Short mmCIF file of C-alpha atoms in Angstrom, two decimals:
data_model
loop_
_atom_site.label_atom_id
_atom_site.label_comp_id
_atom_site.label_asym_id
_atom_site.label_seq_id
_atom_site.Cartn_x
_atom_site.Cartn_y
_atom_site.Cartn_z
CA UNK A 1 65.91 159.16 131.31
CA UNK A 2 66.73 156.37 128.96
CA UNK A 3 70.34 155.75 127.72
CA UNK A 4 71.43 152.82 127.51
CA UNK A 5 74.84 151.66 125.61
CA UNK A 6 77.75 153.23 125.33
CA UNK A 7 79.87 154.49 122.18
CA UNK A 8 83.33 153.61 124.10
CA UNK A 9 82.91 150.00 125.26
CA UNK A 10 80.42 149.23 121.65
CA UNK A 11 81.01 145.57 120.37
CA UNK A 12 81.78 147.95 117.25
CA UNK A 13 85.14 149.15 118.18
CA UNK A 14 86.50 147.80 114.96
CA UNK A 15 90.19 146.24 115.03
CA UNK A 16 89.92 142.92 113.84
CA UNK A 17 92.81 140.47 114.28
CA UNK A 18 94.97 143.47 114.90
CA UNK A 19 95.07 144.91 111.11
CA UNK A 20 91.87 144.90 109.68
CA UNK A 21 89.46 147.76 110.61
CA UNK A 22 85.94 147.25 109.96
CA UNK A 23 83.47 150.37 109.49
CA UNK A 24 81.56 151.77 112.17
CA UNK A 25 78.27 151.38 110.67
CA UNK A 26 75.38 152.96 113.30
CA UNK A 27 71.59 153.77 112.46
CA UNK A 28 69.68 155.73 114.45
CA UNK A 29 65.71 155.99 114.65
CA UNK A 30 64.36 159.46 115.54
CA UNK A 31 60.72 160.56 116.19
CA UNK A 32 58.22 157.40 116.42
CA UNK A 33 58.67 156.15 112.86
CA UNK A 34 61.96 156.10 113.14
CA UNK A 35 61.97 154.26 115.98
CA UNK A 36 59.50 152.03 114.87
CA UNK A 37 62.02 151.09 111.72
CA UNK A 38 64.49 150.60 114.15
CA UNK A 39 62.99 147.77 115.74
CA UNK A 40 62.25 146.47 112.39
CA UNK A 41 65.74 146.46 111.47
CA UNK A 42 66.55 144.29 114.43
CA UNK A 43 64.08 142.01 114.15
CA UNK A 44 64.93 141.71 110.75
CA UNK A 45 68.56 140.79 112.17
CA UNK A 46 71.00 143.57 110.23
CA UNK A 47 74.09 142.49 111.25
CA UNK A 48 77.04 144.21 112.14
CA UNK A 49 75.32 147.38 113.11
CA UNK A 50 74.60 149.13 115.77
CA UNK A 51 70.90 150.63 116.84
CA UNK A 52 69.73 154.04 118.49
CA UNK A 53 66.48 155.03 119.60
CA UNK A 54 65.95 158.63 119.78
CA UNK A 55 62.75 160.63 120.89
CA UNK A 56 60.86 162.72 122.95
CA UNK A 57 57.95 160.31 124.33
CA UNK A 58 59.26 158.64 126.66
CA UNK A 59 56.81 155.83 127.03
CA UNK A 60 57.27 154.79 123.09
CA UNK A 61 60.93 154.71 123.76
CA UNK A 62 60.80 152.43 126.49
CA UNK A 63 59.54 149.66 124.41
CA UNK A 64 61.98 150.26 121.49
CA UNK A 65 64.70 147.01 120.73
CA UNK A 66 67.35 149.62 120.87
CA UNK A 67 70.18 148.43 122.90
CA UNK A 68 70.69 152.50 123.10
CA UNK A 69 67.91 154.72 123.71
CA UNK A 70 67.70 158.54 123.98
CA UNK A 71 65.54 160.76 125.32
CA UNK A 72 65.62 163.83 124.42
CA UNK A 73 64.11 166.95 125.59
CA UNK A 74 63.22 165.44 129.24
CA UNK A 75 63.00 169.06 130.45
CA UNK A 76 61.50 170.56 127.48
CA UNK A 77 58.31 167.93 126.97
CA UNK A 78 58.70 165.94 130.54
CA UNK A 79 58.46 163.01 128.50
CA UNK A 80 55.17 163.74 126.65
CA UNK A 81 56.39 164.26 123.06
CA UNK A 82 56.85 166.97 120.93
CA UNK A 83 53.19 167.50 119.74
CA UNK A 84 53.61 167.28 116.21
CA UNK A 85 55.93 170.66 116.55
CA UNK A 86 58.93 170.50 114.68
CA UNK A 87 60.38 173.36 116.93
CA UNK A 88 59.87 171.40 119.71
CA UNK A 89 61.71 168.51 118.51
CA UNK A 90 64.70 170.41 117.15
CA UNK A 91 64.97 171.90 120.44
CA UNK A 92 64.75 168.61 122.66
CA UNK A 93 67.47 167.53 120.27
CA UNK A 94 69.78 170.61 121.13
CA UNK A 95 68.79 169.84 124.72
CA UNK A 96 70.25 166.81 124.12
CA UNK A 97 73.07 167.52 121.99
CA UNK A 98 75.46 165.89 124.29
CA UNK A 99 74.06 162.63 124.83
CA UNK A 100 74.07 162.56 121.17
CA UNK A 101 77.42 163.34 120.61
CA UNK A 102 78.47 160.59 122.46
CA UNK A 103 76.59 157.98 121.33
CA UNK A 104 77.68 158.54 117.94
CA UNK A 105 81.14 159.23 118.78
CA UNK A 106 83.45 157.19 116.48
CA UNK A 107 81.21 156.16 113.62
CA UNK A 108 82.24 155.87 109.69
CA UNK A 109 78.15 155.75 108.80
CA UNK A 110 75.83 156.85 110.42
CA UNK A 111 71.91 156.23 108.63
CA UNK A 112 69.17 158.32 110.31
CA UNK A 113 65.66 156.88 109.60
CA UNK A 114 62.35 159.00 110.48
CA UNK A 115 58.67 160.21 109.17
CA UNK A 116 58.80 163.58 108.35
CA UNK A 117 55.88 165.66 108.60
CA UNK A 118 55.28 165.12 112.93
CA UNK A 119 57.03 166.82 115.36
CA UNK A 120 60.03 164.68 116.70
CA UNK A 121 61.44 163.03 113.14
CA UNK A 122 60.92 166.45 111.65
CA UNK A 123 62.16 168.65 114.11
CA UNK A 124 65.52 166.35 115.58
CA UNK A 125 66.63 164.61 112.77
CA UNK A 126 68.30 167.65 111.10
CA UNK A 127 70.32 168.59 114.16
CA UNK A 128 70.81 164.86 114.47
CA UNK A 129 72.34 164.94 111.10
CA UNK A 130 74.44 167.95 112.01
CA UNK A 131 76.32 166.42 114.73
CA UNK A 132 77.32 163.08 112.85
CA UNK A 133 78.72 165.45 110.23
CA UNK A 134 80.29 167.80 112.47
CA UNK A 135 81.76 164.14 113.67
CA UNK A 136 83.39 163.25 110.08
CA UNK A 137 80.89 160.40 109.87
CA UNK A 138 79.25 159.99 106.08
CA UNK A 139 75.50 160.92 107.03
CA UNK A 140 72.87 159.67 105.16
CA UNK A 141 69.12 160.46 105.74
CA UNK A 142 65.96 158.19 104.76
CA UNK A 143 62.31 159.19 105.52
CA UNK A 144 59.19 158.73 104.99
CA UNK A 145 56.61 161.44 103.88
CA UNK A 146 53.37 161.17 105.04
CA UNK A 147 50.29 159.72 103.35
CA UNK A 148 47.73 162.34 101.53
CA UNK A 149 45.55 161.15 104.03
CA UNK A 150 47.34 162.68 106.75
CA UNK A 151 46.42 166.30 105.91
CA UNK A 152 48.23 169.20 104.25
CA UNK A 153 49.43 171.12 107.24
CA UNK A 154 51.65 167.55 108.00
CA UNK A 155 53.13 167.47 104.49
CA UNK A 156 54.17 171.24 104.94
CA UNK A 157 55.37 170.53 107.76
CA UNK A 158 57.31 167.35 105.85
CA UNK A 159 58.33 169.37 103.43
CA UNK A 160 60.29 172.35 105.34
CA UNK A 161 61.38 169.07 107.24
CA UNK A 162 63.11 167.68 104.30
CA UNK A 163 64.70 170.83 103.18
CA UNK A 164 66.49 171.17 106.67
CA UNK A 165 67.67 167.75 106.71
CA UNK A 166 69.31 167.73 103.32
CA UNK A 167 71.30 170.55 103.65
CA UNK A 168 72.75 168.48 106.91
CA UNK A 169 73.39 164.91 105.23
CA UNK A 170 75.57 163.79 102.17
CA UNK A 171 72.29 161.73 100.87
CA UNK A 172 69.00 162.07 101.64
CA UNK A 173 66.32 159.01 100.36
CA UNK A 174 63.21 160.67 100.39
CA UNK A 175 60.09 157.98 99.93
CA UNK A 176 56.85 159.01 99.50
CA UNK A 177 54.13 157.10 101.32
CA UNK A 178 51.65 157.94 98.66
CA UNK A 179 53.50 155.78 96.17
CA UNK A 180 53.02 152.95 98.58
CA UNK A 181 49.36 153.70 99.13
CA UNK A 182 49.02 153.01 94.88
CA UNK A 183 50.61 149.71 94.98
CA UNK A 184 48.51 148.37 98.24
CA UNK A 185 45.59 146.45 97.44
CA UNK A 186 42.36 148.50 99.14
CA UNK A 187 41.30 146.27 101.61
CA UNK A 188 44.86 147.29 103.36
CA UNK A 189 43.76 148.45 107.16
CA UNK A 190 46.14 152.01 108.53
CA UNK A 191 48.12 149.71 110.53
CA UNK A 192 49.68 147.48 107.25
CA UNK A 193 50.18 150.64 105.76
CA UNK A 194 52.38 152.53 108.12
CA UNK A 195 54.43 148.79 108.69
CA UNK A 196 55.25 148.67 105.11
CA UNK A 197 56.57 152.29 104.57
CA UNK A 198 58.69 151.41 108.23
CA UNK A 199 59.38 148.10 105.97
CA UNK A 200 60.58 150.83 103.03
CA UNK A 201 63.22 151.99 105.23
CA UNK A 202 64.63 148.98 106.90
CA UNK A 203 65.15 147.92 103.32
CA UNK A 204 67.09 150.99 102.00
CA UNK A 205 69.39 150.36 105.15
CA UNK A 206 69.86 146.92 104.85
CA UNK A 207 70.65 147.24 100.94
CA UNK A 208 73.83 149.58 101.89
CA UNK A 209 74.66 147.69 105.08
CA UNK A 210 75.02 144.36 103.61
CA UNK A 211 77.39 145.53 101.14
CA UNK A 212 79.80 146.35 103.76
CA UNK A 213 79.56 143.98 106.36
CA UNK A 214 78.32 140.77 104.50
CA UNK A 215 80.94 138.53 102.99
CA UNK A 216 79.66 138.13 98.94
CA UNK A 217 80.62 137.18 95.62
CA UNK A 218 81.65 140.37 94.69
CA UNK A 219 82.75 142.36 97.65
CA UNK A 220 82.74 145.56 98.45
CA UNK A 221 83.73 148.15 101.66
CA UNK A 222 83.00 151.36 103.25
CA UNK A 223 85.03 153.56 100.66
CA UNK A 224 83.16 152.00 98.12
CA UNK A 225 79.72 153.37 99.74
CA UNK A 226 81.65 156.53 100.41
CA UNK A 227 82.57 157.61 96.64
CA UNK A 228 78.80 157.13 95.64
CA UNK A 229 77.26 158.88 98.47
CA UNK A 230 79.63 161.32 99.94
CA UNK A 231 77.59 164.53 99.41
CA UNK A 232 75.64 163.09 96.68
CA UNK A 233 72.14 165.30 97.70
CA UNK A 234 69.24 163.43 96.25
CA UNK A 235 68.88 159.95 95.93
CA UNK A 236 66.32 157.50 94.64
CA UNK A 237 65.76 154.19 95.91
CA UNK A 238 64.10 151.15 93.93
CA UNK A 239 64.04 147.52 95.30
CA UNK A 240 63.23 144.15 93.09
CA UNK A 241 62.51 141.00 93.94
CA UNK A 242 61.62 137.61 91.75
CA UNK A 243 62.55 134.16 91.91
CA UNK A 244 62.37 131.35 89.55
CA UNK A 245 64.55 131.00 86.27
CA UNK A 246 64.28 134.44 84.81
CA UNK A 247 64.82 135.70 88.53
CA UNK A 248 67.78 138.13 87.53
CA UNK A 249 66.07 139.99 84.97
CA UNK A 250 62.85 140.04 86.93
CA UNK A 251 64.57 141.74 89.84
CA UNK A 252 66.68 144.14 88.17
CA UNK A 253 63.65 145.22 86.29
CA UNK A 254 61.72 145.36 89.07
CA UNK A 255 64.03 148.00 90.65
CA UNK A 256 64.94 150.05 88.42
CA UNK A 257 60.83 150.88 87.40
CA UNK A 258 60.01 150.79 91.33
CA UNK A 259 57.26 152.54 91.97
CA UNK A 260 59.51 154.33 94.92
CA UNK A 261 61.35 155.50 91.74
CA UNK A 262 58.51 156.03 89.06
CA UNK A 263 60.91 157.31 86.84
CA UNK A 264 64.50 156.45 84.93
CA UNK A 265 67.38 156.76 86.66
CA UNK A 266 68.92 158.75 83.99
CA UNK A 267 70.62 161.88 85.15
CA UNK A 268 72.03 160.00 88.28
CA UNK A 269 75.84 160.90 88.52
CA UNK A 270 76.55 157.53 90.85
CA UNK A 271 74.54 154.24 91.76
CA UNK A 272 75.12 151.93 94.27
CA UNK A 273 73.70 148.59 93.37
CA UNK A 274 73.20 145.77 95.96
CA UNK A 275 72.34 142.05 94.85
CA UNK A 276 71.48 139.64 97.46
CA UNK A 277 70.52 135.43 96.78
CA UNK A 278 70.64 132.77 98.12
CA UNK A 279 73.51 130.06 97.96
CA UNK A 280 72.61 129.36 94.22
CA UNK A 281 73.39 132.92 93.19
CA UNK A 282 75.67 132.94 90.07
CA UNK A 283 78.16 134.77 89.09
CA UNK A 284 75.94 135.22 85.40
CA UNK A 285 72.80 136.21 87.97
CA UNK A 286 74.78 138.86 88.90
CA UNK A 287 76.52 140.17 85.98
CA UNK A 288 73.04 139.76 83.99
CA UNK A 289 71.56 142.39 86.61
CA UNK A 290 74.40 144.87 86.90
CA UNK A 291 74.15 144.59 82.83
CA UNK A 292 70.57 145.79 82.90
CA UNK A 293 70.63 148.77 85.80
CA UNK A 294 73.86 150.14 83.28
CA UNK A 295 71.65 150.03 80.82
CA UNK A 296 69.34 151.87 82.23
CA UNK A 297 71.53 154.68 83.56
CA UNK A 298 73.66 157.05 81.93
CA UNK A 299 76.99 155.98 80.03
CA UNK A 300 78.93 157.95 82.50
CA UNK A 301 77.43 157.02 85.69
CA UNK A 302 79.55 155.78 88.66
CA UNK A 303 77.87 152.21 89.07
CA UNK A 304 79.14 150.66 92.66
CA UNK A 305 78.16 147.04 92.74
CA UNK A 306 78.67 143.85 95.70
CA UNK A 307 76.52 140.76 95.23
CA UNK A 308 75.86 138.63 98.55
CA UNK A 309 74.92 135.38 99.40
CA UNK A 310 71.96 134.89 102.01
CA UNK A 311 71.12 130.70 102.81
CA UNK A 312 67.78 132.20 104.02
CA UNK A 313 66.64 133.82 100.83
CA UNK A 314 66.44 130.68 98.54
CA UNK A 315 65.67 131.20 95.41
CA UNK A 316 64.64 134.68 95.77
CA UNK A 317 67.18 137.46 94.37
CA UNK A 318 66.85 140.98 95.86
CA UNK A 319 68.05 143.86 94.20
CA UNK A 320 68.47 147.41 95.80
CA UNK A 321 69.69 150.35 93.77
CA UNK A 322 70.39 153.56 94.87
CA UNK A 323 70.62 155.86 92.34
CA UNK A 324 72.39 159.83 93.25
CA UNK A 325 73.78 163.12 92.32
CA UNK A 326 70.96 164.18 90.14
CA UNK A 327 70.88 167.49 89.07
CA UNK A 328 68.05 169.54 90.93
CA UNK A 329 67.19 173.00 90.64
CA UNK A 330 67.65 174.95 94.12
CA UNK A 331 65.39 174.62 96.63
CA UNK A 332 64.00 171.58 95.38
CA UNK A 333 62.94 168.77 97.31
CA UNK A 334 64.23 165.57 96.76
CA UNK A 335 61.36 162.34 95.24
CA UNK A 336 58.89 165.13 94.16
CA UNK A 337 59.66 163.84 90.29
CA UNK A 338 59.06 160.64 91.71
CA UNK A 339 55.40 161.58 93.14
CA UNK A 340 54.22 162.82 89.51
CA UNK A 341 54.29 159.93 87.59
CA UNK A 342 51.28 158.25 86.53
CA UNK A 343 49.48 155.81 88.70
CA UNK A 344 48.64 153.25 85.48
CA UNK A 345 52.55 152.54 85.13
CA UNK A 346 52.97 151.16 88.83
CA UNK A 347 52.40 147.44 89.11
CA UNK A 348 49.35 146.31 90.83
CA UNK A 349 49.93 144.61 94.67
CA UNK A 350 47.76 142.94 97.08
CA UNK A 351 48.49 143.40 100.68
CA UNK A 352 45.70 141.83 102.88
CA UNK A 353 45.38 142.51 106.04
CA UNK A 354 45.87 139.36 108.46
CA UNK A 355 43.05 139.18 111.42
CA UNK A 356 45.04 139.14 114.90
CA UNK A 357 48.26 139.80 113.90
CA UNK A 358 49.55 143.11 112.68
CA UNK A 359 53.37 141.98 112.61
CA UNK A 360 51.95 138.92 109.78
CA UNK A 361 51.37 141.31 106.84
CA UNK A 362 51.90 140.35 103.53
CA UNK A 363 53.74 143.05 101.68
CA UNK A 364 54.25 143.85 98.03
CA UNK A 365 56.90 141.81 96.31
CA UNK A 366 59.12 144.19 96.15
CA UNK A 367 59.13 145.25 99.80
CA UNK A 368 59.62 141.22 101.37
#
């Protein structure tokens, strides 16, 4: 029903001045958070990228910022969504499979963002993942789990959700809502909540993406990426922010005792750290912050590391890191050290809620 874009004649075919080939870099949304991340990713103006929408309610879909959009499962759900049954959305995705195919055909990357725990992102994104593998492309899954508040038959249902989708991508960033919900001030309405964990996940993307395709002060490129995450399993994300003259050290901190961490990143076999200012970055801003996440890792972890410049950031310096190959035992889902850690360790936040506008929300530093 909806499809629009196409692989062959994408903006992304990537032979530039005749030598140079640039990476293929596509993320696609899948269920209704996914989607909804999607269009925060564009407004947020990722660059260099290219968007899907995928999902089985067709009136959601029509609204996405996706130059392509998929539906999947028209003759399975007749546009109605899967009804928070993961069967149903892994089989409107096989219905699909072809539409699929060819919208991812030629990628390098390929990021697939969704809430697990509902029918659609749970259900698709697995066989999703499966075809951009079967494609050669490194796959890379980040999701949301859902709030406590959301019931326990949802986080089973997140849960076997997870376990499919990680034995189908090289990473898999798992976030748990619930550590959001400790570092939001109260007063937060549903609606702030849900934007900030779709917030969560445009960060994680943007964090790898700019390392590729943003020019910096210490550059990276899509092998780069590749050695860290190229069947890495689990992965932990933290993101700092600060500003101001201890800025570097702020950040870094920040990120590597995120509460999307909540605890060390020792036992991490590769990081990939991503540093973004703005044009007053230095070149000791940057060292002083790689310094610290190496200090907090293991001696013989893989640390990856590109600094950019953004004129729109200021002062502000943002620091992403990525932190994977720990060791897990089998079977074991990735975060769920990450969801036992003490709530008195997590920074307090204040997120109010802004009357008549749910796009104006004022998110936790470390989220901006």
């Amino acid at each position: 029903m909806f499809a629009r874009g196409d692989a062959k004649g994408s903006p992304l075919a990537r032979n530039v001045s005749g030598n140079a080939y640039l990476a293929v870099i596509r993320v696609i949304g899948v269920g209704g958070a996914g989607v909804n991340a999607v269009d925060r990713m564009i407004e947020a103006g990722i660059r260099d990228v290219e968007f899907i929408a995928v999902n089985t309610d067709a009136q959601q879909l029509s609204s996405s910022e996706a130059p392509t959009r998929i539906h999947i499962g028209e003759n399975l759900t007749k546009g109605l969504g899967s009804g928070a049954r993961p069967e149903i959305g892994r089989e409107a995705a096989e219905e699909s499979e072809d539409e699929i195919r060819k919208a991812l055909q030629g990628s390098d990357l390929v990021f697939i963002a969704a809430g697990q725990g509902g029918g659609t992102g749970t259900g698709a994104a697995p066989v999703v993942a499966r075809i951009a593998r079967e494609m050669g492309a490194l796959t890379i899954g980040i999701v949301t789990t859902p709030f406590r508040f959301e019931g326990a038959q949802r986080r089973a249902q997140a849960d076997a959700g997870i376990d499919m989708l990680q034995a189908n991508v090289d990473t898999l960033i798992a976030i748990p809502n619930d550590r959001l919900l400790q570092v939001l001030d109260r007063s937060v309405t549903m609606v702030d909540a849900f934007q900030v964990a779709d917030d969560v996940l445009r960060q994680g993307v943007q964090g790898v993406c700019d390392l590729i395709t943003t020019p910096g002060l210490i550059n990276l490129d899509f092998a780069d990426v590749r050695t860290v995450m190229r069947d890495a399993g689990t992965a932990l994300m933290g993101i700092g922010m600060a500003s101001g003259s201890n800025r570097a050290r702020e950040a870094a901190t920040r990120a590597v005792e995120s509460p999307l961490v909540g605890h060390q990143i020792r036992g991490a076999t590769g990081i990939l750290l991503s540093v973004s200012g703005g044009p007053d970055l230095s070149l000791h801003d940057a060292m002083e912050i790689a310094e610290i996440v190496r200090e907090a890792a293991d001696e013989s972890c893989n640390v990856i590391f590109g600094a950019t410049v953004d004129e729109s950031l200021g002062d502000q310096v943002w620091v992403t890191v990525i932190a994977t190959g720990f060791d897990r035992p089998a079977g074991s889902r990735p975060m769920e050290a990450s969801m036992t850690g003490g709530a008195a360790m997590i920074p307090e936040f204040n997120v109010p809620a802004t009357a008549g506008d749910a796009d104006a929300i004022d998110v936790p530093d470390f989220l901006k």
